[in-house]
PDB file of C-alpha atoms and ligand atoms in Angstrom:
ATOM      1  CA  UNK A  15       4.144  -1.790  19.884  1.00 95.00           C
ATOM      2  CA  UNK A  16       1.622  -2.722  17.213  1.00 97.00           C
ATOM      3  CA  UNK A  17       2.830  -1.895  13.686  1.00 98.00           C
ATOM      4  CA  UNK A  18       0.599  -1.588  10.616  1.00 98.00           C
ATOM      5  CA  UNK A  19       1.005  -4.409   8.100  1.00 98.00           C
ATOM      6  CA  UNK A  20      -0.530  -3.993   4.656  1.00 98.00           C
ATOM      7  CA  UNK A  21      -0.625  -5.480   1.199  1.00 98.00           C
ATOM      8  CA  UNK A  22      -1.556  -3.390  -1.839  1.00 98.00           C
ATOM      9  CA  UNK A  23      -3.728  -5.777  -3.856  1.00 98.00           C
ATOM     10  CA  UNK A  24      -2.892  -5.290  -7.518  1.00 97.00           C
ATOM     11  CA  UNK A  25      -1.601  -7.547 -10.295  1.00 97.00           C
ATOM     12  CA  UNK A  26       1.865  -7.697 -11.852  1.00 95.00           C
ATOM     13  CA  UNK A  27       0.826  -5.517 -14.809  1.00 95.00           C
ATOM     14  CA  UNK A  28      -0.820  -2.762 -12.759  1.00 95.00           C
ATOM     15  CA  UNK A  29       2.246  -1.205 -11.182  1.00 89.00           C
ATOM     16  CA  UNK A  30       3.130   2.410 -11.895  1.00 84.00           C
ATOM     17  CA  UNK A  31       6.531   1.410 -13.299  1.00 82.00           C
ATOM     18  CA  UNK A  32       4.927  -0.358 -16.297  1.00 89.00           C
ATOM     19  CA  UNK A  33       2.267   2.266 -16.972  1.00 87.00           C
ATOM     20  CA  UNK A  34       4.007   3.559 -20.092  1.00 87.00           C
ATOM     21  CA  UNK A  35       4.271   0.129 -21.758  1.00 91.00           C
ATOM     22  CA  UNK A  36       1.033  -1.603 -20.651  1.00 94.00           C
ATOM     23  CA  UNK A  37      -2.112   0.439 -21.231  1.00 93.00           C
ATOM     24  CA  UNK A  38      -5.224  -0.070 -19.115  1.00 94.00           C
ATOM     25  CA  UNK A  39      -7.028  -1.204 -22.282  1.00 95.00           C
ATOM     26  CA  UNK A  40      -4.693  -4.246 -22.339  1.00 95.00           C
ATOM     27  CA  UNK A  41      -5.302  -5.322 -18.756  1.00 96.00           C
ATOM     28  CA  UNK A  42      -8.186  -7.661 -19.481  1.00 95.00           C
ATOM     29  CA  UNK A  43      -6.122  -9.566 -22.064  1.00 95.00           C
ATOM     30  CA  UNK A  44      -3.243 -10.336 -19.668  1.00 95.00           C
ATOM     31  CA  UNK A  45      -2.756 -13.358 -17.455  1.00 96.00           C
ATOM     32  CA  UNK A  46      -4.168 -12.613 -14.023  1.00 97.00           C
ATOM     33  CA  UNK A  47      -2.134 -13.945 -11.113  1.00 97.00           C
ATOM     34  CA  UNK A  48      -3.456 -11.787  -8.284  1.00 97.00           C
ATOM     35  CA  UNK A  49      -5.896 -14.378  -6.949  1.00 97.00           C
ATOM     36  CA  UNK A  50      -3.284 -17.109  -6.615  1.00 97.00           C
ATOM     37  CA  UNK A  51      -0.734 -14.660  -5.239  1.00 98.00           C
ATOM     38  CA  UNK A  52      -3.308 -13.235  -2.848  1.00 98.00           C
ATOM     39  CA  UNK A  53      -3.988 -16.751  -1.560  1.00 98.00           C
ATOM     40  CA  UNK A  54      -0.253 -17.148  -1.002  1.00 98.00           C
ATOM     41  CA  UNK A  55      -0.277 -13.922   1.006  1.00 98.00           C
ATOM     42  CA  UNK A  56      -3.156 -15.261   3.128  1.00 98.00           C
ATOM     43  CA  UNK A  57      -1.125 -18.442   3.751  1.00 98.00           C
ATOM     44  CA  UNK A  58       1.893 -16.357   4.739  1.00 98.00           C
ATOM     45  CA  UNK A  59      -0.149 -14.299   7.212  1.00 98.00           C
ATOM     46  CA  UNK A  60      -1.707 -17.447   8.664  1.00 98.00           C
ATOM     47  CA  UNK A  61       1.719 -19.028   9.083  1.00 98.00           C
ATOM     48  CA  UNK A  62       2.998 -15.900  10.840  1.00 98.00           C
ATOM     49  CA  UNK A  63      -0.183 -15.566  12.901  1.00 98.00           C
ATOM     50  CA  UNK A  64      -0.778 -11.927  11.907  1.00 98.00           C
ATOM     51  CA  UNK A  65      -3.707  -9.809  10.726  1.00 98.00           C
ATOM     52  CA  UNK A  66      -3.196  -7.112   8.115  1.00 98.00           C
ATOM     53  CA  UNK A  67      -4.934  -4.656   5.801  1.00 98.00           C
ATOM     54  CA  UNK A  68      -5.641  -5.463   2.145  1.00 98.00           C
ATOM     55  CA  UNK A  69      -5.680  -2.160   0.238  1.00 98.00           C
ATOM     56  CA  UNK A  70      -7.549  -3.451  -2.801  1.00 98.00           C
ATOM     57  CA  UNK A  71      -8.042  -2.048  -6.281  1.00 98.00           C
ATOM     58  CA  UNK A  72     -11.732  -1.897  -7.222  1.00 98.00           C
ATOM     59  CA  UNK A  73     -10.738  -3.392 -10.580  1.00 98.00           C
ATOM     60  CA  UNK A  74      -9.387  -6.462  -8.778  1.00 98.00           C
ATOM     61  CA  UNK A  75     -12.300  -6.726  -6.327  1.00 98.00           C
ATOM     62  CA  UNK A  76     -14.790  -6.758  -9.216  1.00 98.00           C
ATOM     63  CA  UNK A  77     -12.983  -9.650 -10.934  1.00 98.00           C
ATOM     64  CA  UNK A  78     -11.860 -11.619  -7.874  1.00 98.00           C
ATOM     65  CA  UNK A  79     -14.514 -11.123  -5.191  1.00 98.00           C
ATOM     66  CA  UNK A  80     -13.854 -14.560  -3.661  1.00 98.00           C
ATOM     67  CA  UNK A  81     -10.281 -13.606  -2.753  1.00 98.00           C
ATOM     68  CA  UNK A  82     -11.417 -10.401  -1.066  1.00 98.00           C
ATOM     69  CA  UNK A  83     -14.193 -12.206   0.795  1.00 98.00           C
ATOM     70  CA  UNK A  84     -11.770 -14.869   2.042  1.00 98.00           C
ATOM     71  CA  UNK A  85      -9.386 -12.182   3.310  1.00 98.00           C
ATOM     72  CA  UNK A  86     -12.249 -10.472   5.160  1.00 98.00           C
ATOM     73  CA  UNK A  87     -13.425 -13.770   6.639  1.00 98.00           C
ATOM     74  CA  UNK A  88      -9.889 -14.524   7.835  1.00 98.00           C
ATOM     75  CA  UNK A  89     -10.064 -11.368   9.989  1.00 98.00           C
ATOM     76  CA  UNK A  90      -8.091  -8.987   7.798  1.00 98.00           C
ATOM     77  CA  UNK A  91      -9.170  -5.423   7.125  1.00 98.00           C
ATOM     78  CA  UNK A  92     -10.375  -4.716   3.588  1.00 98.00           C
ATOM     79  CA  UNK A  93      -9.634  -1.158   2.480  1.00 98.00           C
ATOM     80  CA  UNK A  94      -9.470   0.761  -0.802  1.00 98.00           C
ATOM     81  CA  UNK A  95      -6.554   1.318  -3.180  1.00 98.00           C
ATOM     82  CA  UNK A  96      -8.737   3.202  -5.688  1.00 98.00           C
ATOM     83  CA  UNK A  97     -10.255   1.872  -8.910  1.00 98.00           C
ATOM     84  CA  UNK A  98      -7.477   1.267 -11.431  1.00 97.00           C
ATOM     85  CA  UNK A  99      -4.284   2.657  -9.949  1.00 96.00           C
ATOM     86  CA  UNK A 100      -4.403   6.171 -11.372  1.00 96.00           C
ATOM     87  CA  UNK A 101      -2.295   8.448  -9.229  1.00 96.00           C
ATOM     88  CA  UNK A 102      -4.402  10.968  -7.313  1.00 97.00           C
ATOM     89  CA  UNK A 103      -2.441  13.980  -8.567  1.00 96.00           C
ATOM     90  CA  UNK A 104      -3.293  13.017 -12.172  1.00 96.00           C
ATOM     91  CA  UNK A 105      -7.052  12.989 -11.499  1.00 97.00           C
ATOM     92  CA  UNK A 106      -8.284  16.295 -10.121  1.00 95.00           C
ATOM     93  CA  UNK A 107     -10.936  16.526  -7.417  1.00 98.00           C
ATOM     94  CA  UNK A 108     -14.060  15.396  -9.296  1.00 98.00           C
ATOM     95  CA  UNK A 109     -12.386  12.454 -11.023  1.00 98.00           C
ATOM     96  CA  UNK A 110     -10.806  11.402  -7.732  1.00 98.00           C
ATOM     97  CA  UNK A 111     -14.225  11.293  -6.082  1.00 98.00           C
ATOM     98  CA  UNK A 112     -15.589   9.167  -8.947  1.00 98.00           C
ATOM     99  CA  UNK A 113     -12.609   6.806  -8.764  1.00 98.00           C
ATOM    100  CA  UNK A 114     -13.095   6.469  -5.014  1.00 98.00           C
ATOM    101  CA  UNK A 115     -16.845   5.783  -5.280  1.00 98.00           C
ATOM    102  CA  UNK A 116     -16.456   3.218  -8.036  1.00 98.00           C
ATOM    103  CA  UNK A 117     -13.766   1.350  -6.108  1.00 98.00           C
ATOM    104  CA  UNK A 118     -15.815   1.570  -2.902  1.00 98.00           C
ATOM    105  CA  UNK A 119     -18.828  -0.166  -4.445  1.00 98.00           C
ATOM    106  CA  UNK A 120     -16.801  -3.023  -5.933  1.00 98.00           C
ATOM    107  CA  UNK A 121     -14.811  -3.580  -2.742  1.00 98.00           C
ATOM    108  CA  UNK A 122     -17.852  -3.422  -0.436  1.00 98.00           C
ATOM    109  CA  UNK A 123     -19.717  -5.881  -2.683  1.00 98.00           C
ATOM    110  CA  UNK A 124     -16.806  -8.309  -2.634  1.00 98.00           C
ATOM    111  CA  UNK A 125     -15.882  -8.005   1.039  1.00 98.00           C
ATOM    112  CA  UNK A 126     -19.347  -7.735   2.556  1.00 97.00           C
ATOM    113  CA  UNK A 127     -18.110  -4.758   4.611  1.00 97.00           C
ATOM    114  CA  UNK A 128     -17.625  -1.098   3.736  1.00 98.00           C
ATOM    115  CA  UNK A 129     -13.983  -0.029   3.359  1.00 98.00           C
ATOM    116  CA  UNK A 130     -13.101   2.810   5.744  1.00 98.00           C
ATOM    117  CA  UNK A 131      -9.402   3.122   4.947  1.00 98.00           C
ATOM    118  CA  UNK A 132      -7.723   4.311   1.750  1.00 98.00           C
ATOM    119  CA  UNK A 133      -4.250   4.124   0.263  1.00 98.00           C
ATOM    120  CA  UNK A 134      -3.504   6.229  -2.806  1.00 98.00           C
ATOM    121  CA  UNK A 135      -1.766   4.452  -5.695  1.00 96.00           C
ATOM    122  CA  UNK A 136       1.979   5.136  -5.475  1.00 93.00           C
ATOM    123  CA  UNK A 137       1.448   7.334  -2.372  1.00 94.00           C
ATOM    124  CA  UNK A 138       0.123  10.041  -4.679  1.00 95.00           C
ATOM    125  CA  UNK A 139      -1.485  12.364  -2.134  1.00 96.00           C
ATOM    126  CA  UNK A 140       0.913  15.275  -1.840  1.00 95.00           C
ATOM    127  CA  UNK A 141       1.160  19.073  -2.090  1.00 93.00           C
ATOM    128  CA  UNK A 142      -0.552  18.921  -5.514  1.00 94.00           C
ATOM    129  CA  UNK A 143      -3.772  17.421  -4.059  1.00 96.00           C
ATOM    130  CA  UNK A 144      -4.975  19.775  -1.281  1.00 96.00           C
ATOM    131  CA  UNK A 145      -8.583  18.521  -1.836  1.00 98.00           C
ATOM    132  CA  UNK A 146      -7.864  14.796  -1.474  1.00 98.00           C
ATOM    133  CA  UNK A 147      -8.225  14.346   2.287  1.00 98.00           C
ATOM    134  CA  UNK A 148     -11.409  16.438   2.259  1.00 98.00           C
ATOM    135  CA  UNK A 149     -12.952  14.177  -0.408  1.00 98.00           C
ATOM    136  CA  UNK A 150     -11.995  11.080   1.600  1.00 98.00           C
ATOM    137  CA  UNK A 151     -13.650  12.462   4.745  1.00 98.00           C
ATOM    138  CA  UNK A 152     -16.788  13.425   2.805  1.00 98.00           C
ATOM    139  CA  UNK A 153     -16.992   9.913   1.342  1.00 98.00           C
ATOM    140  CA  UNK A 154     -16.969   8.388   4.814  1.00 98.00           C
ATOM    141  CA  UNK A 155     -13.336   7.336   5.127  1.00 98.00           C
ATOM    142  CA  UNK A 156     -11.822   7.290   8.608  1.00 98.00           C
ATOM    143  CA  UNK A 157      -8.192   7.188   7.609  1.00 98.00           C
ATOM    144  CA  UNK A 158      -5.773   7.415   4.724  1.00 98.00           C
ATOM    145  CA  UNK A 159      -2.299   5.901   4.471  1.00 98.00           C
ATOM    146  CA  UNK A 160      -1.333   7.673   1.282  1.00 98.00           C
ATOM    147  CA  UNK A 161       1.560   9.979   2.048  1.00 96.00           C
ATOM    148  CA  UNK A 162       5.277   9.272   1.692  1.00 94.00           C
ATOM    149  CA  UNK A 163       7.083  12.087   3.560  1.00 94.00           C
ATOM    150  CA  UNK A 164      10.231  11.626   1.509  1.00 88.00           C
ATOM    151  CA  UNK A 165      11.549  12.537  -1.929  1.00 78.00           C
ATOM    152  CA  UNK A 166      11.626   9.679  -4.426  1.00 71.00           C
ATOM    153  CA  UNK A 167      11.685   9.677  -8.235  1.00 67.00           C
ATOM    154  CA  UNK A 168       8.076   8.435  -8.461  1.00 70.00           C
ATOM    155  CA  UNK A 169       6.482  10.059  -5.440  1.00 74.00           C
ATOM    156  CA  UNK A 170       6.903  11.944  -2.218  1.00 82.00           C
ATOM    157  CA  UNK A 171       5.751  14.879  -0.108  1.00 89.00           C
ATOM    158  CA  UNK A 172       8.848  15.997   1.732  1.00 86.00           C
ATOM    159  CA  UNK A 173       7.123  18.559   3.965  1.00 88.00           C
ATOM    160  CA  UNK A 174       4.456  16.213   5.327  1.00 93.00           C
ATOM    161  CA  UNK A 175       4.620  15.002   8.947  1.00 95.00           C
ATOM    162  CA  UNK A 176       6.354  11.635   9.385  1.00 96.00           C
ATOM    163  CA  UNK A 177       3.736  10.221  11.750  1.00 97.00           C
ATOM    164  CA  UNK A 178      -0.047  10.183  12.102  1.00 97.00           C
ATOM    165  CA  UNK A 179      -1.718  13.567  11.700  1.00 97.00           C
ATOM    166  CA  UNK A 180      -5.141  15.072  11.145  1.00 97.00           C
ATOM    167  CA  UNK A 181      -5.029  16.863   7.793  1.00 96.00           C
ATOM    168  CA  UNK A 182      -8.438  18.563   8.297  1.00 97.00           C
ATOM    169  CA  UNK A 183      -9.275  20.797  11.235  1.00 94.00           C
ATOM    170  CA  UNK A 184     -12.967  19.896  11.196  1.00 94.00           C
ATOM    171  CA  UNK A 185     -12.889  16.160  10.463  1.00 94.00           C
ATOM    172  CA  UNK A 186     -11.668  13.111  12.348  1.00 95.00           C
ATOM    173  CA  UNK A 187      -9.842  11.683   9.329  1.00 98.00           C
ATOM    174  CA  UNK A 188      -6.320  10.531  10.193  1.00 98.00           C
ATOM    175  CA  UNK A 189      -3.445  10.323   7.727  1.00 98.00           C
ATOM    176  CA  UNK A 190      -0.921   7.602   8.588  1.00 98.00           C
ATOM    177  CA  UNK A 191       2.186   8.141   6.446  1.00 97.00           C
ATOM    178  CA  UNK A 192       4.381   5.252   5.341  1.00 97.00           C
ATOM    179  CA  UNK A 193       7.463   4.754   7.515  1.00 97.00           C
ATOM    180  CA  UNK A 194      10.643   6.754   7.044  1.00 95.00           C
ATOM    181  CA  UNK A 195      13.790   6.988   9.144  1.00 94.00           C
ATOM    182  CA  UNK A 196      16.118   9.926   9.647  1.00 91.00           C
ATOM    183  CA  UNK A 197      19.772   9.145   9.543  1.00 88.00           C
ATOM    184  CA  UNK A 198      22.687  11.559   9.355  1.00 88.00           C
ATOM    185  CA  UNK A 199      20.479  14.450   8.257  1.00 86.00           C
ATOM    186  CA  UNK A 200      18.829  12.376   5.525  1.00 89.00           C
ATOM    187  CA  UNK A 201      15.357  10.924   5.442  1.00 90.00           C
ATOM    188  CA  UNK A 202      14.997   7.440   4.000  1.00 89.00           C
ATOM    189  CA  UNK A 203      11.945   5.448   2.919  1.00 89.00           C
ATOM    190  CA  UNK A 204      11.754   2.348   5.100  1.00 90.00           C
ATOM    191  CA  UNK A 205       8.140   1.192   4.780  1.00 90.00           C
ATOM    192  CA  UNK A 206       8.510  -1.747   2.456  1.00 87.00           C
ATOM    193  CA  UNK A 207       7.820  -2.342  -1.225  1.00 82.00           C
ATOM    194  CA  UNK A 208      10.940  -2.414  -3.334  1.00 85.00           C
ATOM    195  CA  UNK A 209      13.037  -0.990  -0.509  1.00 88.00           C
ATOM    196  CA  UNK A 210      12.402  -4.042   1.646  1.00 94.00           C
ATOM    197  CA  UNK A 211      12.925  -6.461  -1.226  1.00 93.00           C
ATOM    198  CA  UNK A 212      16.115  -4.878  -2.572  1.00 92.00           C
ATOM    199  CA  UNK A 213      17.917  -3.782   0.612  1.00 93.00           C
ATOM    200  CA  UNK A 214      19.336  -6.122   3.251  1.00 94.00           C
ATOM    201  CA  UNK A 215      16.823  -7.490   5.759  1.00 96.00           C
ATOM    202  CA  UNK A 216      18.760  -5.866   8.587  1.00 96.00           C
ATOM    203  CA  UNK A 217      17.977  -2.348   7.328  1.00 94.00           C
ATOM    204  CA  UNK A 218      14.208  -2.730   7.485  1.00 95.00           C
ATOM    205  CA  UNK A 219      14.264  -4.560  10.787  1.00 96.00           C
ATOM    206  CA  UNK A 220      16.533  -1.893  12.277  1.00 96.00           C
ATOM    207  CA  UNK A 221      14.323   0.908  10.913  1.00 96.00           C
ATOM    208  CA  UNK A 222      11.185  -0.572  12.497  1.00 97.00           C
ATOM    209  CA  UNK A 223      12.942  -0.982  15.856  1.00 97.00           C
ATOM    210  CA  UNK A 224      14.279   2.547  15.656  1.00 96.00           C
ATOM    211  CA  UNK A 225      10.841   4.031  14.962  1.00 97.00           C
ATOM    212  CA  UNK A 226       9.236   1.913  17.718  1.00 98.00           C
ATOM    213  CA  UNK A 227      11.835   2.375  20.436  1.00 97.00           C
ATOM    214  CA  UNK A 228      13.495   5.690  19.790  1.00 95.00           C
ATOM    215  CA  UNK A 229      10.480   7.613  18.513  1.00 95.00           C
ATOM    216  CA  UNK A 230       7.779   5.602  20.276  1.00 97.00           C
ATOM    217  CA  UNK A 231       5.637   5.319  17.129  1.00 97.00           C
ATOM    218  CA  UNK A 232       4.259   2.455  15.038  1.00 98.00           C
ATOM    219  CA  UNK A 233       5.822   1.508  11.718  1.00 98.00           C
ATOM    220  CA  UNK A 234       3.699   1.381   8.544  1.00 98.00           C
ATOM    221  CA  UNK A 235       4.820  -1.367   6.167  1.00 98.00           C
ATOM    222  CA  UNK A 236       3.497  -2.596   2.802  1.00 97.00           C
ATOM    223  CA  UNK A 237       4.226  -5.041   0.004  1.00 97.00           C
ATOM    224  CA  UNK A 238       2.447  -6.432  -3.087  1.00 97.00           C
ATOM    225  CA  UNK A 239       1.200  -9.948  -3.963  1.00 97.00           C
ATOM    226  CA  UNK A 240       3.359 -10.013  -7.138  1.00 96.00           C
ATOM    227  CA  UNK A 241       6.484  -9.557  -5.020  1.00 96.00           C
ATOM    228  CA  UNK A 242       6.264 -13.175  -3.880  1.00 96.00           C
ATOM    229  CA  UNK A 243       5.676 -14.500  -7.429  1.00 95.00           C
ATOM    230  CA  UNK A 244       8.965 -15.322  -9.205  1.00 93.00           C
ATOM    231  CA  UNK A 245       7.014 -16.927 -12.083  1.00 93.00           C
ATOM    232  CA  UNK A 246       5.231 -13.778 -13.269  1.00 93.00           C
ATOM    233  CA  UNK A 247       5.525 -12.811 -16.968  1.00 92.00           C
ATOM    234  CA  UNK A 248       8.368 -10.452 -17.829  1.00 91.00           C
ATOM    235  CA  UNK A 249       7.604  -7.056 -19.369  1.00 89.00           C
ATOM    236  CA  UNK A 250      10.331  -6.537 -21.950  1.00 85.00           C
ATOM    237  CA  UNK A 251       9.594  -3.003 -23.135  1.00 85.00           C
ATOM    238  CA  UNK A 252       9.837  -1.315 -19.728  1.00 86.00           C
ATOM    239  CA  UNK A 253      12.799   0.890 -18.786  1.00 87.00           C
ATOM    240  CA  UNK A 254      15.775  -1.048 -17.426  1.00 87.00           C
ATOM    241  CA  UNK A 255      15.584   0.697 -14.073  1.00 86.00           C
ATOM    242  CA  UNK A 256      11.930  -0.322 -13.653  1.00 87.00           C
ATOM    243  CA  UNK A 257      12.692  -3.919 -14.626  1.00 88.00           C
ATOM    244  CA  UNK A 258      15.595  -4.135 -12.184  1.00 86.00           C
ATOM    245  CA  UNK A 259      13.388  -2.847  -9.390  1.00 87.00           C
ATOM    246  CA  UNK A 260      10.432  -5.043 -10.246  1.00 90.00           C
ATOM    247  CA  UNK A 261      12.148  -8.411 -10.767  1.00 91.00           C
ATOM    248  CA  UNK A 262      15.041  -8.439  -8.293  1.00 89.00           C
ATOM    249  CA  UNK A 263      14.961 -10.931  -5.414  1.00 89.00           C
ATOM    250  CA  UNK A 264      11.380 -12.086  -5.878  1.00 90.00           C
ATOM    251  CA  UNK A 265      12.195 -15.646  -4.806  1.00 90.00           C
ATOM    252  CA  UNK A 266      13.839 -14.476  -1.572  1.00 93.00           C
ATOM    253  CA  UNK A 267      10.856 -12.316  -0.642  1.00 95.00           C
ATOM    254  CA  UNK A 268       8.614 -14.850   1.093  1.00 96.00           C
ATOM    255  CA  UNK A 269      11.167 -16.108   3.656  1.00 96.00           C
ATOM    256  CA  UNK A 270      12.332 -12.533   4.199  1.00 97.00           C
ATOM    257  CA  UNK A 271       8.765 -11.391   4.898  1.00 97.00           C
ATOM    258  CA  UNK A 272       8.107 -14.315   7.224  1.00 98.00           C
ATOM    259  CA  UNK A 273      11.176 -13.396   9.230  1.00 98.00           C
ATOM    260  CA  UNK A 274      10.016  -9.780   9.494  1.00 98.00           C
ATOM    261  CA  UNK A 275       6.482 -10.772  10.467  1.00 98.00           C
ATOM    262  CA  UNK A 276       7.830 -12.956  13.271  1.00 98.00           C
ATOM    263  CA  UNK A 277      10.351 -10.404  14.528  1.00 97.00           C
ATOM    264  CA  UNK A 278       7.984  -7.484  15.188  1.00 98.00           C
ATOM    265  CA  UNK A 279       4.391  -7.040  16.317  1.00 98.00           C
ATOM    266  CA  UNK A 280       1.948  -6.523  13.417  1.00 98.00           C
ATOM    267  CA  UNK A 281      -1.719  -5.800  12.969  1.00 98.00           C
ATOM    268  CA  UNK A 282      -4.393  -4.160  10.842  1.00 98.00           C
ATOM    269  CA  UNK A 283      -3.990  -0.534   9.850  1.00 98.00           C
ATOM    270  CA  UNK A 284      -7.362   0.463  11.348  1.00 98.00           C
ATOM    271  CA  UNK A 285      -6.232  -0.850  14.742  1.00 98.00           C
ATOM    272  CA  UNK A 286      -3.024   1.175  14.549  1.00 98.00           C
ATOM    273  CA  UNK A 287      -4.994   4.260  13.499  1.00 98.00           C
ATOM    274  CA  UNK A 288      -7.252   3.795  16.517  1.00 97.00           C
ATOM    275  CA  UNK A 289      -4.300   3.831  18.917  1.00 95.00           C
ATOM    276  CA  UNK A 290      -2.681   6.779  17.120  1.00 97.00           C
ATOM    277  CA  UNK A 291      -5.946   8.738  17.216  1.00 95.00           C
ATOM    278  CA  UNK A 292      -5.710   8.803  21.004  1.00 90.00           C
ATOM    279  CA  UNK A 293      -2.516  10.811  20.927  1.00 89.00           C
ATOM    280  CA  UNK A 294      -3.907  13.290  18.374  1.00 89.00           C
ATOM    281  CA  UNK A 295      -7.007  14.154  20.383  1.00 72.00           C
TER     282      UNK A 295
HETATM  283 ZN1   ZN B 307      -0.402   0.168  -5.769  1.00 73.43          ZN
END
C-alpha cells in the first residue's frame, strides 16, 4: 500500500516551539540552513528511490526558489505550508485567505507549478476553524493534510476522523489526517515529526504496518529538514521541554529515516489522496 511521505519545508528558527523567543521580525537576521538541509533531503529521497511532497512555506519559497524548483524537477510534489507558519486558528477567515494566497504566489513562482495541496502549520485546522476547508476549496486546493485527530499539548482535533474524509458536502476537497494508532483504548500520534525522532524506530514501523494491514489504509508521515541537521544553532532562551524535543537524536535521524523509507512503500501525498478519493465517492 502506498503511504504518503512529506517534508514540511521550514528553517530551524521557524518552528512553533520557538515562537515565543524568536520573533518573525528576527527571521531575516538569522542563519538560513533550509536550502542545504533541503538538498540533503533530496539526496535522502534519491538514495531511497522515493517521491514525496514538499509542504513549503511561502517565506522559504520566496528566498530559496532554486531549492523548490529542484524538488519539483526531481518529481516531487510541491504543496503549501502557508506563508510564515502562523497557526490557522490564530488567523481568522480573512487573514487565513490572505496567508494562503501570498504563499501560493511565492510557491507557484518558485516551483513552476501551482500547489494544490495544503498543510496547516502545526496541524492547526481544528474545531476552532470551521471556515478553513471552505477557504481552501474556494482557493482551488484539492486536498489538505492539516488535521491531527489526537490530543497533544500544541495541537489536535480529537473528534476528527482518523482517515481521509470530505469535510465539505458540496466540494471535492479531501482532508487526509496525519497518522494515529489506537492502542488499549488510547489514540497515539504516529505520523512522524518529533514522535518518530524521539521514540524507538520499531514503534513507527509497527504503527505504519498496523494502519496498512489491519485497517487497510495508507499512513501519512512527515518530518522537517532541520531534523537531519545536528549542526544547527541552539536557541538558549526556549523552554526546556521545547529544547529537549527539538535537539534530541538529530544525528540518528538520517539513518533512521532511510531505514523507514526502505521498509515501507512511499509516495507523494497527491497520489495517496487520489487513491483515497475513490473510496469516498
Ligand atoms: Zn511546520
